[in-house]
PDB file of N, CA and C in Angstrom:
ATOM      1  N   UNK R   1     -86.939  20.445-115.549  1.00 42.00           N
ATOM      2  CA  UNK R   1     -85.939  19.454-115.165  1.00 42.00           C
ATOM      3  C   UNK R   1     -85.344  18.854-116.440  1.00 42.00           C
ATOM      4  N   UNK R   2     -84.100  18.567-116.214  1.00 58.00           N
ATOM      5  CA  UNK R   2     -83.002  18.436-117.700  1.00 58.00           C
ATOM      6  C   UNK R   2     -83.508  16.466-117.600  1.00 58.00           C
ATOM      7  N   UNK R   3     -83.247  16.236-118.912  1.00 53.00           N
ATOM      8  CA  UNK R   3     -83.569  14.852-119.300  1.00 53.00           C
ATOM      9  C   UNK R   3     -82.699  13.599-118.152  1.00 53.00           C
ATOM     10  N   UNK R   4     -81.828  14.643-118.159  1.00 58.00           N
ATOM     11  CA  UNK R   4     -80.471  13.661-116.734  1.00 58.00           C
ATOM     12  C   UNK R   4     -80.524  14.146-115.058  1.00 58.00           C
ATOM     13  N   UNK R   5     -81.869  14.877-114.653  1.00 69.00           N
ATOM     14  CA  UNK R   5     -82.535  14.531-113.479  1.00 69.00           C
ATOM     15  C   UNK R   5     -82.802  13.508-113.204  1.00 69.00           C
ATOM     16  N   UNK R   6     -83.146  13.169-111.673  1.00 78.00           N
ATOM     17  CA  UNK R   6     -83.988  12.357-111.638  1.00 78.00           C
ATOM     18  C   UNK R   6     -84.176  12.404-110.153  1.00 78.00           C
ATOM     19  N   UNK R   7     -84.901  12.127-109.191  1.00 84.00           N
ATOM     20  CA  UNK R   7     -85.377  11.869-108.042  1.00 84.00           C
ATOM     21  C   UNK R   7     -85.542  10.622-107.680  1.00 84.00           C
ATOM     22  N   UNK R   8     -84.879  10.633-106.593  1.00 85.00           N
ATOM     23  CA  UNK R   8     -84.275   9.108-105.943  1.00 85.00           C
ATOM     24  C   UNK R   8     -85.658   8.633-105.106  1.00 85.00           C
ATOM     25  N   UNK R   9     -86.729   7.711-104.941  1.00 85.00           N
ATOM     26  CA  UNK R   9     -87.159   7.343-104.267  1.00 85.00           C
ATOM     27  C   UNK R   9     -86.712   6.726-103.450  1.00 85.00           C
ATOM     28  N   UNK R  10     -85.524   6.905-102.508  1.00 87.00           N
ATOM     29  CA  UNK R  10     -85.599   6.502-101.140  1.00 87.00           C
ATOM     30  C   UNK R  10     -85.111   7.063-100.431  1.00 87.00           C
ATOM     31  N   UNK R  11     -84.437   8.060-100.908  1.00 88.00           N
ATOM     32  CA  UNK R  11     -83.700   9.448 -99.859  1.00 88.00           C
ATOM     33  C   UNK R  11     -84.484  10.488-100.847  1.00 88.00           C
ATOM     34  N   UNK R  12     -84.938  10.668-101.385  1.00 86.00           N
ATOM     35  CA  UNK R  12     -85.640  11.771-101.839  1.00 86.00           C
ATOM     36  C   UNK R  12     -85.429  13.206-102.426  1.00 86.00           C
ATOM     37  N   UNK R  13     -84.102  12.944-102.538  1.00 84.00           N
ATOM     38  CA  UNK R  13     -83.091  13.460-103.441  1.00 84.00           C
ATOM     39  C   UNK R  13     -83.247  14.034-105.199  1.00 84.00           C
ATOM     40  N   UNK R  14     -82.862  15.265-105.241  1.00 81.00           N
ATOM     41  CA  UNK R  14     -82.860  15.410-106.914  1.00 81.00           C
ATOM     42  C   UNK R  14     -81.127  15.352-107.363  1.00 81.00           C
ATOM     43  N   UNK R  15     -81.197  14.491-107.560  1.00 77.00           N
ATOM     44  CA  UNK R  15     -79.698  14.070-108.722  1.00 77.00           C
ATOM     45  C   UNK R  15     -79.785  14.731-109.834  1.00 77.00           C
ATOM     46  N   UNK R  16     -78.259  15.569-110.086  1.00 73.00           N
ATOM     47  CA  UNK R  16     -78.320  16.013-111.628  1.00 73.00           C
ATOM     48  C   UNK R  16     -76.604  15.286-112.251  1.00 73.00           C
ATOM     49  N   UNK R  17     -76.775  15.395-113.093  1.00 64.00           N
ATOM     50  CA  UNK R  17     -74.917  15.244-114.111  1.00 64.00           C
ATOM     51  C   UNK R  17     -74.596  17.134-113.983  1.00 64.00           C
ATOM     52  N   UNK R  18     -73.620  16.488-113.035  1.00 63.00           N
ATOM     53  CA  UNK R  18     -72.415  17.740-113.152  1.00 63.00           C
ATOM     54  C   UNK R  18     -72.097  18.508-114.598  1.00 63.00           C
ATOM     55  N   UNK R  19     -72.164  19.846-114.680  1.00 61.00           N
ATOM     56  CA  UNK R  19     -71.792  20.169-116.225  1.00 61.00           C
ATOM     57  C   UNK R  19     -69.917  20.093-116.300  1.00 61.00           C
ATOM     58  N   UNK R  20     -68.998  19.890-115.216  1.00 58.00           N
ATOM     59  CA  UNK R  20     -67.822  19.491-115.588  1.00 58.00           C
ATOM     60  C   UNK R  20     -67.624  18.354-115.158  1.00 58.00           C
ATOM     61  N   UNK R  21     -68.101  17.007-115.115  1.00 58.00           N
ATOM     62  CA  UNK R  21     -67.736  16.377-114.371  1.00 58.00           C
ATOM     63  C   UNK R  21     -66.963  15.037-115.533  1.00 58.00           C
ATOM     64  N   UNK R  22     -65.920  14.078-114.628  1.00 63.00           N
ATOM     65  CA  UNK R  22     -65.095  13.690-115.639  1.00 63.00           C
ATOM     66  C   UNK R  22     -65.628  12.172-115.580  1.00 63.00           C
ATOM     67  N   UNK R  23     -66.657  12.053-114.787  1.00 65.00           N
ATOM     68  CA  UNK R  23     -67.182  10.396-114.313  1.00 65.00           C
ATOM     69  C   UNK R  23     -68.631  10.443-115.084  1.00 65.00           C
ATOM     70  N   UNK R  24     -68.637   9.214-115.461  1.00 73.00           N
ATOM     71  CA  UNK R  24     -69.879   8.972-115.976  1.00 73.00           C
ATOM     72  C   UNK R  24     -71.143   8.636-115.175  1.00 73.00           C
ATOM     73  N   UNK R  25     -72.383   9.248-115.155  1.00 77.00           N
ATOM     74  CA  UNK R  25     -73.845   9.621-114.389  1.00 77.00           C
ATOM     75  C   UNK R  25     -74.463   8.840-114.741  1.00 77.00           C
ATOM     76  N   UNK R  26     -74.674   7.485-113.032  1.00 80.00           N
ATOM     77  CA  UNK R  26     -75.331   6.789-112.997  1.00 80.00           C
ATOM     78  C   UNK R  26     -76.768   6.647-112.371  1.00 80.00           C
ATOM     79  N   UNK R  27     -77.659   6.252-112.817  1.00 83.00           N
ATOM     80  CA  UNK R  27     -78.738   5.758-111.784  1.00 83.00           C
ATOM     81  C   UNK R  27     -79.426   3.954-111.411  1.00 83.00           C
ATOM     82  N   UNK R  28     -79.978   3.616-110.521  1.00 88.00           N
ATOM     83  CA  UNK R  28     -80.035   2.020-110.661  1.00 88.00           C
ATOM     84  C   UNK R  28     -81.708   1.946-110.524  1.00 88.00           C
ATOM     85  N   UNK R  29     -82.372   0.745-110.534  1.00 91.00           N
ATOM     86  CA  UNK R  29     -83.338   0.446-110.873  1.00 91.00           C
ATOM     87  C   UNK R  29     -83.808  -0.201-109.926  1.00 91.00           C
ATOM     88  N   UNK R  30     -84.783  -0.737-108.704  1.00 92.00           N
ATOM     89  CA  UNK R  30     -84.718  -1.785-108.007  1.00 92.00           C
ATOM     90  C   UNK R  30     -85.859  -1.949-108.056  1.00 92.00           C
ATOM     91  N   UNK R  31     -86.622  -3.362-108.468  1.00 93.00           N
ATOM     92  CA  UNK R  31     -87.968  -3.544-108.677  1.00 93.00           C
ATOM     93  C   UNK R  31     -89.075  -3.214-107.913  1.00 93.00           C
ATOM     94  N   UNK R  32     -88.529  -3.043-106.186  1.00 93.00           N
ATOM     95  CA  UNK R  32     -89.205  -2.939-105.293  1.00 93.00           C
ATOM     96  C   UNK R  32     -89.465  -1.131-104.935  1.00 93.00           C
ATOM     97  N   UNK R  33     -88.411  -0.147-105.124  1.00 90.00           N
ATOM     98  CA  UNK R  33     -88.123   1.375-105.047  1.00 90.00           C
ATOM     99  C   UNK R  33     -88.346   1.643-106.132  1.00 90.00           C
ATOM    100  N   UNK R  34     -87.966   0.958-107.024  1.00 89.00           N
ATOM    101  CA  UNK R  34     -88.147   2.367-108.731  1.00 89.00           C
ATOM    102  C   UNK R  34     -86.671   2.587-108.717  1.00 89.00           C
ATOM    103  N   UNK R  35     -86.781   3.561-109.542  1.00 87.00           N
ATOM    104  CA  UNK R  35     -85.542   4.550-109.503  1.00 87.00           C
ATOM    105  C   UNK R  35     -84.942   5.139-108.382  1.00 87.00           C
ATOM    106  N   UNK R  36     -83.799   4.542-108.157  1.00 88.00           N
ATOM    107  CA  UNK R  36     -82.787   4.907-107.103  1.00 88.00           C
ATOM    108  C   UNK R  36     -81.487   5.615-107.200  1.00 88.00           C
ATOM    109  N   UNK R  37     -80.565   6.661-106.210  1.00 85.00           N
ATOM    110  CA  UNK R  37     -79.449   7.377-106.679  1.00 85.00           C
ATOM    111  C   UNK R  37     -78.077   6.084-106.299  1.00 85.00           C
ATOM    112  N   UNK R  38     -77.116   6.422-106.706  1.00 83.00           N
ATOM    113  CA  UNK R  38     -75.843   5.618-106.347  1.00 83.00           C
ATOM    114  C   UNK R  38     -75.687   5.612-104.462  1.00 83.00           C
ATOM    115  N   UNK R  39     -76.095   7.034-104.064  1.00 86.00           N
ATOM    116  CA  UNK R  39     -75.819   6.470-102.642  1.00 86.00           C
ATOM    117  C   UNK R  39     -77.032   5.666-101.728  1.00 86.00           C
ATOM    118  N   UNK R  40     -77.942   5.125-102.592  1.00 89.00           N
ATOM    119  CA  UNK R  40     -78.640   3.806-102.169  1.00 89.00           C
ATOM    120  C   UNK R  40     -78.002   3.041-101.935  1.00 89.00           C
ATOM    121  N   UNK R  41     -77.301   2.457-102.847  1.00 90.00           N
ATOM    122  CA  UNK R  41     -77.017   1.281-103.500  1.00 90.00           C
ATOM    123  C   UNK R  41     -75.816   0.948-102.629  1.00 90.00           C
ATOM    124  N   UNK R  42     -75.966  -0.494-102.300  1.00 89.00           N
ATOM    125  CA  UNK R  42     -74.431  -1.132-101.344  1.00 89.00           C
ATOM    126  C   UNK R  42     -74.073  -2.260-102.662  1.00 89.00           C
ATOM    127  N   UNK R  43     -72.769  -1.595-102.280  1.00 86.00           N
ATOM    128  CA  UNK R  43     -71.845  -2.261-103.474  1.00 86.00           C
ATOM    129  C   UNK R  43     -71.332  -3.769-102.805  1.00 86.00           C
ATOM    130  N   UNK R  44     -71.608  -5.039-103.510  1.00 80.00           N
ATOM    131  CA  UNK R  44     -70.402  -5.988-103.242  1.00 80.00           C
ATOM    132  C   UNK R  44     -69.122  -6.247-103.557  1.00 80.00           C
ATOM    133  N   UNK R  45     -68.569  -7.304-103.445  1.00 77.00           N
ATOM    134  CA  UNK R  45     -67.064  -7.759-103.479  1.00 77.00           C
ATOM    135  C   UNK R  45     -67.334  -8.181-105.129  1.00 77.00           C
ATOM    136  N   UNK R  46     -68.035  -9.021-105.732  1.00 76.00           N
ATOM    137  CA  UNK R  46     -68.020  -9.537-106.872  1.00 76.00           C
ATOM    138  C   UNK R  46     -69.315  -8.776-107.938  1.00 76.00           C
ATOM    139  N   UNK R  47     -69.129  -7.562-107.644  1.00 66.00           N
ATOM    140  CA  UNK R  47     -69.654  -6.851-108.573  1.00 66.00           C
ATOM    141  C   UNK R  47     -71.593  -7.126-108.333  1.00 66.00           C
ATOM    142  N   UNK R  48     -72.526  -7.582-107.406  1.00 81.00           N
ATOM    143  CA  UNK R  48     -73.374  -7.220-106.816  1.00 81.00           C
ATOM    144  C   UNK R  48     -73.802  -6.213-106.101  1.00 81.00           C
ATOM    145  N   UNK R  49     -74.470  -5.199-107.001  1.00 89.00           N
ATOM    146  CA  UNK R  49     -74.978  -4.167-106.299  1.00 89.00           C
ATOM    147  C   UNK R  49     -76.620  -4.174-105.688  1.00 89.00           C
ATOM    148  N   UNK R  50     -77.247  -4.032-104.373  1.00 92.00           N
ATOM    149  CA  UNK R  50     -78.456  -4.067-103.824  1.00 92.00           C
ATOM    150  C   UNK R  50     -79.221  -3.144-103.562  1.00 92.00           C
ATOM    151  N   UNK R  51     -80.258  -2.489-103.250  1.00 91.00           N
ATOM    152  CA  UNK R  51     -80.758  -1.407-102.715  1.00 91.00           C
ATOM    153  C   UNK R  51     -80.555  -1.648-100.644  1.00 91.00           C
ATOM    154  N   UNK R  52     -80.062  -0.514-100.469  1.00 91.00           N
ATOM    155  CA  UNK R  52     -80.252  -0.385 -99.057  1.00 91.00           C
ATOM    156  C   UNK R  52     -81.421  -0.525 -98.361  1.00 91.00           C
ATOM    157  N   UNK R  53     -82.237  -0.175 -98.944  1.00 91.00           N
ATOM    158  CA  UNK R  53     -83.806   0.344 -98.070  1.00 91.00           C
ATOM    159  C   UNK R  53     -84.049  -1.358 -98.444  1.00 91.00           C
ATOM    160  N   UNK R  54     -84.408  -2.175 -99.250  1.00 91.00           N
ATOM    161  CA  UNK R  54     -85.414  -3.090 -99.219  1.00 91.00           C
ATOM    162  C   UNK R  54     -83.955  -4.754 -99.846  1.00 91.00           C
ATOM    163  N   UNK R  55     -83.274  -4.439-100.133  1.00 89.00           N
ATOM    164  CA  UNK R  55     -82.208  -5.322-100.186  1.00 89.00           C
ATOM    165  C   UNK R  55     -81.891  -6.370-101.408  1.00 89.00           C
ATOM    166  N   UNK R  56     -83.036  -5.743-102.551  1.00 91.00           N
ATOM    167  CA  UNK R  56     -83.212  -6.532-103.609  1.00 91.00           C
ATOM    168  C   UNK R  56     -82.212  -5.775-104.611  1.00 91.00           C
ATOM    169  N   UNK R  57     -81.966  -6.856-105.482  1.00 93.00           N
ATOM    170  CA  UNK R  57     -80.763  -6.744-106.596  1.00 93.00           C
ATOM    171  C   UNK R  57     -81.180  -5.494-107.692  1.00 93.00           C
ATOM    172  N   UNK R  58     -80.410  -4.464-107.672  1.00 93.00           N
ATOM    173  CA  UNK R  58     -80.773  -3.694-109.282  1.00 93.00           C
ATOM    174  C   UNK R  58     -79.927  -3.553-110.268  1.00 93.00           C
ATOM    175  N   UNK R  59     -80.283  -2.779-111.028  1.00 92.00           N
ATOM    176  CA  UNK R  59     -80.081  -2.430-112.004  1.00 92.00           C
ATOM    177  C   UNK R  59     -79.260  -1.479-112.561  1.00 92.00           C
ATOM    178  N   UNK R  60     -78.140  -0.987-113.320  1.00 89.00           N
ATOM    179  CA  UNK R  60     -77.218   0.271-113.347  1.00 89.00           C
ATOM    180  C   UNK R  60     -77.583   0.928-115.197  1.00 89.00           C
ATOM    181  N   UNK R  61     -77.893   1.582-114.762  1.00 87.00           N
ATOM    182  CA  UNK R  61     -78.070   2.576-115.828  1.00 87.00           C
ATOM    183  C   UNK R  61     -77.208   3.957-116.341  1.00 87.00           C
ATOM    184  N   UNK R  62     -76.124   4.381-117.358  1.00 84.00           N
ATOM    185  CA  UNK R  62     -75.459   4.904-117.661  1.00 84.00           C
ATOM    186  C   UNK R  62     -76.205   6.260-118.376  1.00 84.00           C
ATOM    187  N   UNK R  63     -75.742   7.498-118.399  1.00 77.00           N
ATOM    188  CA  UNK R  63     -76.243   8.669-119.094  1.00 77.00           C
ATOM    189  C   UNK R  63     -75.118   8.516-119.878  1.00 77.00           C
ATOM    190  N   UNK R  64     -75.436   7.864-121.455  1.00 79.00           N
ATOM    191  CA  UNK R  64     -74.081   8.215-121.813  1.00 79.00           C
ATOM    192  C   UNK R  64     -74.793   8.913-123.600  1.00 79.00           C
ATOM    193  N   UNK R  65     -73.753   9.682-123.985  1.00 78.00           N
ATOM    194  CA  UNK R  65     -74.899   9.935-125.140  1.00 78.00           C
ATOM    195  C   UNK R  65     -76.154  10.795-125.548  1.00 78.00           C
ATOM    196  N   UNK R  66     -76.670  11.372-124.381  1.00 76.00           N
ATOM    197  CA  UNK R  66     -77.664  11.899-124.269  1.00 76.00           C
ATOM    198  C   UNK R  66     -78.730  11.321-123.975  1.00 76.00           C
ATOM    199  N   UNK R  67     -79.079   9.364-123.383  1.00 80.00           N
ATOM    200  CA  UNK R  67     -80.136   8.863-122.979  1.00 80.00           C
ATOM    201  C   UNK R  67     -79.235   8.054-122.182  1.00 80.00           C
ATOM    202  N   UNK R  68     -80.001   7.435-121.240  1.00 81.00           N
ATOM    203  CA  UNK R  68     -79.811   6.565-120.401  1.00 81.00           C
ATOM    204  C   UNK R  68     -79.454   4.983-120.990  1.00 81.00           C
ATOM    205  N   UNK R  69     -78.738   4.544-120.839  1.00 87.00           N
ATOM    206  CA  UNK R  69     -78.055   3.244-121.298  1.00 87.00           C
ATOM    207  C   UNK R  69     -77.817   1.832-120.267  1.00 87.00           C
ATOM    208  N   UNK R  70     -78.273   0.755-120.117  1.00 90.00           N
ATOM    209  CA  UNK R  70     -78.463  -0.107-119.551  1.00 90.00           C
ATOM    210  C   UNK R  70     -76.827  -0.571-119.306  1.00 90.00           C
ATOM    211  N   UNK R  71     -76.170  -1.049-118.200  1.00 82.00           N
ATOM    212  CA  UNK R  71     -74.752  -1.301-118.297  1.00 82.00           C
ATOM    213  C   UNK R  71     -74.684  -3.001-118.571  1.00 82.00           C
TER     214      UNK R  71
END
């Protein structure tokens, strides 16, 4: 598995970064799930993002660079 895998604990999903893709490869953090994919995550109006499954606030993490980057 490439360094920009990762497996979503709550749909159970293996996420990879597209080798053409023109958007930048995110993953989020939620204290209660771990590591989660973008289609967890419910987006708000003022830039609050939550986990679906348990409803607590996370975290967005960028692949930019070759490591993962905190936004």
């Amino acid at each position: 598995m490439a360094k920009s895998d990762f497996i979503c604990k709550n749909c159970g999903k293996v996420k990879s970064e597209r080798f053409f893709s023109f958007s930048t490869f995110h993953k989020y953090t939620c204290p209660n799930c771990k590591t989660i994919c973008q289609d967890c995550v419910k987006r708000g109006f003022f830039g609050g993002t939550t986990c679906l499954k348990c409803g607590s606030k996370v975290i967005r993490y960028s692949w930019t660079g070759g490591k993962w980057v905190k936004d």
